[in-house]
Tab-separated table of C-alpha atoms in Angstrom:
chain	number	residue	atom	x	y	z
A	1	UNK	CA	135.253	98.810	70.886
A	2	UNK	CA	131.073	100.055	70.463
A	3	UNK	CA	130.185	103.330	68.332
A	4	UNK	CA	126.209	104.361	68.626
A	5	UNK	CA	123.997	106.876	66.652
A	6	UNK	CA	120.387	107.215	66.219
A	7	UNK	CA	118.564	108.658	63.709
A	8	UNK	CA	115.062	108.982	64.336
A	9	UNK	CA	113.810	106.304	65.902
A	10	UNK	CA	116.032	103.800	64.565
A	11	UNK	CA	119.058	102.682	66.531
A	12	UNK	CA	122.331	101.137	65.542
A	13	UNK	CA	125.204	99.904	67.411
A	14	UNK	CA	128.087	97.335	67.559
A	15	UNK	CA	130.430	96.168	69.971
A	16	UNK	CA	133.190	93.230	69.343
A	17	UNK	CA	133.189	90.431	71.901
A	18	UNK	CA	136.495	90.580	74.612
A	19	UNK	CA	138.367	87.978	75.626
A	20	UNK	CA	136.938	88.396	79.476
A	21	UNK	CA	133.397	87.577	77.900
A	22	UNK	CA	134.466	84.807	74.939
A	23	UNK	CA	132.701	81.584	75.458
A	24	UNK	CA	129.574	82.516	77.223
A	25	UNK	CA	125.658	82.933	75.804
A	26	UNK	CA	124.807	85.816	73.423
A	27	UNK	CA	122.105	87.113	75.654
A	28	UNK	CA	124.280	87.592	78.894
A	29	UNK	CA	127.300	89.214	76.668
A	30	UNK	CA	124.633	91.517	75.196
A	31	UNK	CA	123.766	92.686	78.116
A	32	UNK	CA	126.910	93.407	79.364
A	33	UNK	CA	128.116	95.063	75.860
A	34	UNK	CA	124.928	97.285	75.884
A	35	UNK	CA	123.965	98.104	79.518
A	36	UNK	CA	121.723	101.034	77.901
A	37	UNK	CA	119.065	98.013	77.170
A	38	UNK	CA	117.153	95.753	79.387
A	39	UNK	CA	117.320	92.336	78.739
A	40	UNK	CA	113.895	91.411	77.787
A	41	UNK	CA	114.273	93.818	74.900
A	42	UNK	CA	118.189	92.896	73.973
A	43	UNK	CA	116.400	89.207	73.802
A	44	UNK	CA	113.119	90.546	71.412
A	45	UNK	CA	115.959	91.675	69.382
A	46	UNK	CA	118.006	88.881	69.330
A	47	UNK	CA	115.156	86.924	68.270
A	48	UNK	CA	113.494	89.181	65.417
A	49	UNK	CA	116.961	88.990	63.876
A	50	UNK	CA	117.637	92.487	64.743
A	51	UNK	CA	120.905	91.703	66.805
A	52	UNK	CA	123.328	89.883	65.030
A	53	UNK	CA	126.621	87.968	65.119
A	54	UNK	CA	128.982	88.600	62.711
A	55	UNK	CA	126.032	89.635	60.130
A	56	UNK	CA	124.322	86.343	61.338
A	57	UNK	CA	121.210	85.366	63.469
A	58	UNK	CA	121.795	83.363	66.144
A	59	UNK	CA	119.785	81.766	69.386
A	60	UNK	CA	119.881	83.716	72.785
A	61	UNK	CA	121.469	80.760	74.182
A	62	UNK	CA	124.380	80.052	71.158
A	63	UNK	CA	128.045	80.881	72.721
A	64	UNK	CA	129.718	83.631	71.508
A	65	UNK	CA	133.533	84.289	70.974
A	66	UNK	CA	136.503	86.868	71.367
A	67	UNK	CA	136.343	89.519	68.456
A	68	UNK	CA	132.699	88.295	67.345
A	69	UNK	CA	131.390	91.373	66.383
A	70	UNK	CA	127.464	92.245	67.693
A	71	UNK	CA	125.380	94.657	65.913
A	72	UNK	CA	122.128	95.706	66.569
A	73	UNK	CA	120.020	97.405	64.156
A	74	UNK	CA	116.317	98.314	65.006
A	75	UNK	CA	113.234	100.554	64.449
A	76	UNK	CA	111.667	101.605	67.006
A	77	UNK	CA	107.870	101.331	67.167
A	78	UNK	CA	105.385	102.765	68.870
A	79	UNK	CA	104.748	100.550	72.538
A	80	UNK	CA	101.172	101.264	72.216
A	81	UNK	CA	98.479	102.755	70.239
A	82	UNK	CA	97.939	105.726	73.045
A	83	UNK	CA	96.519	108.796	71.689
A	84	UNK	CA	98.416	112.506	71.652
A	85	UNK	CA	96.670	115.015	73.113
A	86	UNK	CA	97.036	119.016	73.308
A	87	UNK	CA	96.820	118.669	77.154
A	88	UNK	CA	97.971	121.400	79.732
A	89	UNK	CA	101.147	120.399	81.345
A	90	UNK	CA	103.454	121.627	84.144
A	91	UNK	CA	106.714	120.825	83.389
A	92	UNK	CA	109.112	121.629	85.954
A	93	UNK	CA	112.458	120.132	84.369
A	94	UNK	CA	113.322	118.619	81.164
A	95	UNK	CA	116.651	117.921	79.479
A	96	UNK	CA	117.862	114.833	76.556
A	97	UNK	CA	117.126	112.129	79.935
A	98	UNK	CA	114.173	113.210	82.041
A	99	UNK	CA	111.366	115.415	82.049
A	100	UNK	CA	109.888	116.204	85.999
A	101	UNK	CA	106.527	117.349	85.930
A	102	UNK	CA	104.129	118.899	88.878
A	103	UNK	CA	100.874	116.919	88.222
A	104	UNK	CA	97.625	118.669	89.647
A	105	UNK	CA	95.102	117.409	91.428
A	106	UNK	CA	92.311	115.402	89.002
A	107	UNK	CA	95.044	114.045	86.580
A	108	UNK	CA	94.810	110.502	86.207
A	109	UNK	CA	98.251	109.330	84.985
A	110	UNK	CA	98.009	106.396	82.603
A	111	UNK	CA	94.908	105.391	80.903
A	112	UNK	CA	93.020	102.567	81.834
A	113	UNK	CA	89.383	101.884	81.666
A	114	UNK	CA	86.994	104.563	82.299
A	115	UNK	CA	89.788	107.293	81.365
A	116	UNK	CA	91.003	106.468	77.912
A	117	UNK	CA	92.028	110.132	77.005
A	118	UNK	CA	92.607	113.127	79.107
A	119	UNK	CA	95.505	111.897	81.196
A	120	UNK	CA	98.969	112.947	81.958
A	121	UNK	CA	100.299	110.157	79.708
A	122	UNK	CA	97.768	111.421	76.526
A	123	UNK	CA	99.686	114.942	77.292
A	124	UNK	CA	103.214	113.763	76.861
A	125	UNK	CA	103.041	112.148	74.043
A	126	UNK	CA	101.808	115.136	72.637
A	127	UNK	CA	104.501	117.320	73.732
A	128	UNK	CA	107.247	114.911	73.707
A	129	UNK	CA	106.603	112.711	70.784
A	130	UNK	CA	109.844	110.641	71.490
A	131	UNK	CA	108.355	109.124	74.321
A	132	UNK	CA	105.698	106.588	72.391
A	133	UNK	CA	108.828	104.536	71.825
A	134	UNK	CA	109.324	104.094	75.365
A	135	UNK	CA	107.259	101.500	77.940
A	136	UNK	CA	104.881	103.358	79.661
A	137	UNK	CA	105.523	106.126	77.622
A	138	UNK	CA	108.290	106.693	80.034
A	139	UNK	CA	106.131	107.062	83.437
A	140	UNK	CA	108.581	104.986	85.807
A	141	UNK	CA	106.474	105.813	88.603
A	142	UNK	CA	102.666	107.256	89.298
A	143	UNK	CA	100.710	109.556	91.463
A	144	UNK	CA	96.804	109.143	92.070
A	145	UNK	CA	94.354	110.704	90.550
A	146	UNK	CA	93.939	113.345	93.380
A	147	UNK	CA	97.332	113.198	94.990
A	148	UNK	CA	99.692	116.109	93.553
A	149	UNK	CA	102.928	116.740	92.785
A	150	UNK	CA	106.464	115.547	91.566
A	151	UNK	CA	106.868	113.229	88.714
A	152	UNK	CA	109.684	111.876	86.746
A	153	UNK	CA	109.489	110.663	83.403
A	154	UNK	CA	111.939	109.116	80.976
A	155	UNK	CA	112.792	110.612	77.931
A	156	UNK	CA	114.939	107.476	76.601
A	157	UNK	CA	115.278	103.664	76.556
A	158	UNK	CA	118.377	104.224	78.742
A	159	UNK	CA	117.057	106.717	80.965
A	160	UNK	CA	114.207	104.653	81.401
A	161	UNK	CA	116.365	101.298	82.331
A	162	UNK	CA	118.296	103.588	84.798
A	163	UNK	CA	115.439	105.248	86.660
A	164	UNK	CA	113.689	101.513	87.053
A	165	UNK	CA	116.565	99.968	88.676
A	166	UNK	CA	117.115	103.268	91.037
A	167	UNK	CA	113.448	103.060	91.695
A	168	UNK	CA	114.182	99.322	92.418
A	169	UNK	CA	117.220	99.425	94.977
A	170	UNK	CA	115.602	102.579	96.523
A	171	UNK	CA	117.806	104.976	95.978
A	172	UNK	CA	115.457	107.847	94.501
A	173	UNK	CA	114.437	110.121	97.479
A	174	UNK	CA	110.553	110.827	97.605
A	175	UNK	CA	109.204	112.911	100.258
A	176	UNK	CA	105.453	114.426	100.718
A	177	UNK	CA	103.604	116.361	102.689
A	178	UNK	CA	100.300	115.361	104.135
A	179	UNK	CA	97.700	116.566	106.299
A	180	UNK	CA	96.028	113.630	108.815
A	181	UNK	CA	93.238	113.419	111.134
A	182	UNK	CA	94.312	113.093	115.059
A	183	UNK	CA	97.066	113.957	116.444
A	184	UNK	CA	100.288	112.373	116.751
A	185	UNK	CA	102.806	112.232	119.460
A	186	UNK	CA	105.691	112.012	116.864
A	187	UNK	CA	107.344	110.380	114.028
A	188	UNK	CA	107.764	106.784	113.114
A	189	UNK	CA	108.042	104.041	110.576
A	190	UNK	CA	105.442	101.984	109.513
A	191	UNK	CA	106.577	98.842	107.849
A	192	UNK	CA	103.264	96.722	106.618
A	193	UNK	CA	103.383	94.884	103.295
A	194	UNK	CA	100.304	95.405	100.995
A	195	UNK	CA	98.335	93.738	98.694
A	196	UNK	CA	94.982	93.661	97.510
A	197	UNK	CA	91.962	94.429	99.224
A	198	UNK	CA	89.942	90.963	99.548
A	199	UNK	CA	86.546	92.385	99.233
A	200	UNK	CA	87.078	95.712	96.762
A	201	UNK	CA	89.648	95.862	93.902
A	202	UNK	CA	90.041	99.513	94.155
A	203	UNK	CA	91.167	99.708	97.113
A	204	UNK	CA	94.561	98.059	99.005
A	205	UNK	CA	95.168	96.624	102.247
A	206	UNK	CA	97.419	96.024	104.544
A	207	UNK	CA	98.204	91.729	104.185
A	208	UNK	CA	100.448	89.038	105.638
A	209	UNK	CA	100.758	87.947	102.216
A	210	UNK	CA	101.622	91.360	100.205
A	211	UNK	CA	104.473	93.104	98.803
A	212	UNK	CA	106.821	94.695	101.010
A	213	UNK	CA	106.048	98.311	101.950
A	214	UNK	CA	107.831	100.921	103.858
A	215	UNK	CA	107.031	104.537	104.716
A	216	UNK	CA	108.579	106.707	107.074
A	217	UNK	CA	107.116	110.017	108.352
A	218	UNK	CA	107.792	112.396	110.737
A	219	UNK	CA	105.444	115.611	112.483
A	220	UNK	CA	105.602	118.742	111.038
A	221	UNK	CA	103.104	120.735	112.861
A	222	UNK	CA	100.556	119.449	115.645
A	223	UNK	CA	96.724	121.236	115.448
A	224	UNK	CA	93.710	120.080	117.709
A	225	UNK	CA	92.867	117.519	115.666
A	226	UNK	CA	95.280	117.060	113.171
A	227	UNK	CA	98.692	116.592	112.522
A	228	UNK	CA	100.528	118.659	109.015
A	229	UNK	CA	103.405	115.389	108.357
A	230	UNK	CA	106.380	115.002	106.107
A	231	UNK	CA	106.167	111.345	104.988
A	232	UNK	CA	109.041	109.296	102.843
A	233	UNK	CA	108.580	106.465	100.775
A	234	UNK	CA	111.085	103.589	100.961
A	235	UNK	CA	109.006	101.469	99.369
A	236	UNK	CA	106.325	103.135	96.171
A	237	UNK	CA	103.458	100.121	95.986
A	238	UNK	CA	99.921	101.616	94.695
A	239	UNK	CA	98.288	103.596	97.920
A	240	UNK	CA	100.733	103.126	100.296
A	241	UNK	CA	100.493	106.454	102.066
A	242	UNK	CA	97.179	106.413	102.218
A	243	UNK	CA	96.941	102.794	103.617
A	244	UNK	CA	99.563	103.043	105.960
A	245	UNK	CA	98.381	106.074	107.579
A	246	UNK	CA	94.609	104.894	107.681
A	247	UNK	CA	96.446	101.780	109.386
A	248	UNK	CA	97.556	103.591	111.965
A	249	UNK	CA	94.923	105.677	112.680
A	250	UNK	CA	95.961	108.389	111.456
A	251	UNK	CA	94.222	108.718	107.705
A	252	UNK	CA	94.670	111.534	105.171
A	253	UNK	CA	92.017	114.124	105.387
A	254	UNK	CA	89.810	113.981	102.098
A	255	UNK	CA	90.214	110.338	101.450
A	256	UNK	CA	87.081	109.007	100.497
A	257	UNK	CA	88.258	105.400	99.869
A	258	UNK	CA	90.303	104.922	103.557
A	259	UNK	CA	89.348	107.998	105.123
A	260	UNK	CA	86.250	106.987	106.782
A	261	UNK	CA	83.315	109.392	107.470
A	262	UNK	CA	84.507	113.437	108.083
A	263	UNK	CA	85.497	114.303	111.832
A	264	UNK	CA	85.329	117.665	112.335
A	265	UNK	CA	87.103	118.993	116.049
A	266	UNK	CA	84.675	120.379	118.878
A	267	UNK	CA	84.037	123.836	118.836
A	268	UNK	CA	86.051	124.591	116.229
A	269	UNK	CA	85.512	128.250	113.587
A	270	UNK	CA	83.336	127.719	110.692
A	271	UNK	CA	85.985	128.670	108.670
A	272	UNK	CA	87.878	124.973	109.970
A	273	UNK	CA	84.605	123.363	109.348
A	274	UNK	CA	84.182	124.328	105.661
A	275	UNK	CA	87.836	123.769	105.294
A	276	UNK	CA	87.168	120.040	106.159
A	277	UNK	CA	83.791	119.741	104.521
A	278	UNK	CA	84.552	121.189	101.558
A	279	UNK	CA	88.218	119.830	100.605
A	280	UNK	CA	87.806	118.086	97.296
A	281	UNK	CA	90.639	115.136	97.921
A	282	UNK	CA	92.993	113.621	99.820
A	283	UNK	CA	95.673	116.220	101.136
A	284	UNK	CA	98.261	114.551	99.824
A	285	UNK	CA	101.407	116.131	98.063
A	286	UNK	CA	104.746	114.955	96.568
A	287	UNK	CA	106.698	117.601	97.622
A	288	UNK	CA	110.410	116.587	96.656
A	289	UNK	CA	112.258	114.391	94.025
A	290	UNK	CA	116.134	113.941	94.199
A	291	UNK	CA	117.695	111.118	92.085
A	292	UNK	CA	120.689	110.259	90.223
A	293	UNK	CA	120.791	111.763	86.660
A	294	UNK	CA	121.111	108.691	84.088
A	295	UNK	CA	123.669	110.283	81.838
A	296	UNK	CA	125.300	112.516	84.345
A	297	UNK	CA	125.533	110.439	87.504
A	298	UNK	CA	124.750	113.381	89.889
A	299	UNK	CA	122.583	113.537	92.270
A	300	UNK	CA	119.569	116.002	91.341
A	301	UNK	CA	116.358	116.955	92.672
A	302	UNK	CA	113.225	119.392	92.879
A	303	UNK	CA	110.581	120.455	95.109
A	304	UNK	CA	106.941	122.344	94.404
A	305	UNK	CA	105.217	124.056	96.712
A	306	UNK	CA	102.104	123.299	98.519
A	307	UNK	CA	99.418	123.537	96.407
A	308	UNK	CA	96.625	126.185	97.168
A	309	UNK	CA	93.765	123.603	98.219
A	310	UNK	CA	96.005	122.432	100.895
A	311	UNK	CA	97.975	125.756	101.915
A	312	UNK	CA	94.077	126.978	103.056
A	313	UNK	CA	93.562	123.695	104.967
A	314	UNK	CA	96.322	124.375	107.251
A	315	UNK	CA	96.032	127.937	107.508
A	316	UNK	CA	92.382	126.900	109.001
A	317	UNK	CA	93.874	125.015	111.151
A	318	UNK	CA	96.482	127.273	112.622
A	319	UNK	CA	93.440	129.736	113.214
A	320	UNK	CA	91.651	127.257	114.563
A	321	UNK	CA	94.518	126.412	117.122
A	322	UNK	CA	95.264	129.956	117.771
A	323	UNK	CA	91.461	130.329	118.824
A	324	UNK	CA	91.372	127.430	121.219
């Protein structure tokens, strides 16, 4: 038997031991009495006396017994001393679980050196207060700076355990769109683990030694020069798009850090060649989300629409093609 309420940000819930979990360590039969809660945090709470046995405190290892009762009890604070900010923000979705937002181009996400304020996380908290008492202030997952599109954030401690492990067994469904320089002869799957570049920080690379990565893409439309691509992600490790494609030879238009110097097609309309000269990023978009809803358990999902920037691009290029 378990009953849970909130108030605030201070939660409180019990659950009595059964027989099919008597005998075994109070941190395992936590987590299996309150799946809501990862266990690093059912642990911290163990150990600030905050989950008890039978009104006591008690070691994560110590045993625990059929009809022991557990009870948590905790206040919520703040995971870290971010600052709210009256930010613009385009949210697509939100309900009690999840809020999806389409992130513009120039956002940075989370804030790190160099962008303290100003960025996407600064503007939730501001919006959605709730979210300074959850990691990350519930951003399971990021976009760069200049990439745009689909995000999903966690309202809630359980949302936020939920979308983590789908992110982790690969079951959330990310697709982009992308524009890349040469031409390809069709789809395929590039499987190249990543890790960090040996001779700049910023950027990654693609290593024998790295974390598994895994993108899929296909052709959407073939120009001169280019090639318009749906890509998937299997994998979501910082860059990968952009490596992977530059790894292949076929690199995102705009990308200063892997796109190398600007090729611009032979005898192409000036209108193609300010396209390319003048396109402020790489022309990169997160174009659809689908996941399963934490509370729910159905499968939902959005899309967003090209953004402008990159809806000229490839209307330059279609003239361009049509010309040739």
């Amino acid at each position: 038997m378990s009953y849970y309420y909130a108030m605030n940000s201070r939660i409180l819930k019990q659950a009595m031991v059964p027989d099919t979990l008597s005998g075994q360590r109070l941190d395992q039969v936590a987590a299996k009495l309150f799946p809501d809660y990862s266990r690093a945090r059912l642990q911290s709470w163990i150990k600030a006396s905050q989950l008890l046995v039978n009104g006591e405190s008690m070691r994560p290892k110590d045993k625990v017994y059929q009809e022991d009762l557990l009870a948590i009890d905790s206040e919520l604070v703040a995971e870290e001393s971010w600052v709210a900010e009256a930010l613009p923000l385009k949210v697509v979705y939100q309900d009690d679980a999840l809020i999806v937002i389409d992130k513009p181009s120039g956002s940075v996400v989370h804030p790190a050196a160099g962008h303290r304020s100003g960025t996407l996380l600064n503007g939730l908290l501001h919006q959605f207060p709730e979210l300074q008492y959850v990691p990350r202030a519930g951003i399971v997952h990021r976009l760069d700076k200049d990439t745009t599109g689909l995000m999903v954030v966690a309202r809630t401690l359980t949302a936020h355990k939920d979308l983590v492990a789908q992110l982790s067994d690969r079951s959330v469904s990310r697709e982009y769109e992308a524009v890349v320089v040469n031409v390809m002869t069709g789809g395929g799957t590039v499987n190249a683990p990543l890790g960090r570049n040996p001779t700049n920080r910023k950027k990654r690379a693609v290593r024998e030694d790295g974390q598994e990565a895994i993108t899929h893409y296909k052709v959407i439309q073939r120009f001169r020069a280019h090639t318009h691509i749906k890509v998937r992600l299997e994998t979501g490790r910082t860059h990968q798009i952009r490596v992977h494609m530059s790894h292949i030879h076929y690199p995102i238009v705009g990308d200063a850090l892997y796109g190398g110097r600007l090729r611009v097609p032979k005898a192409c309309s000036e209108e193609l060649v300010m396209a390319l000269r003048n396109f402020p990023r790489q022309a990169l978009h997160a174009r659809s989300l689908t996941l399963r809803h934490p509370i729910s358990r159905e499968n939902i999902g959005w899309s967003s629409e090209l953004p402008a920037d990159m809806q000229h691009l490839i209307q330059a290029l279609e003239a361009d093609l049509k010309c040739n």
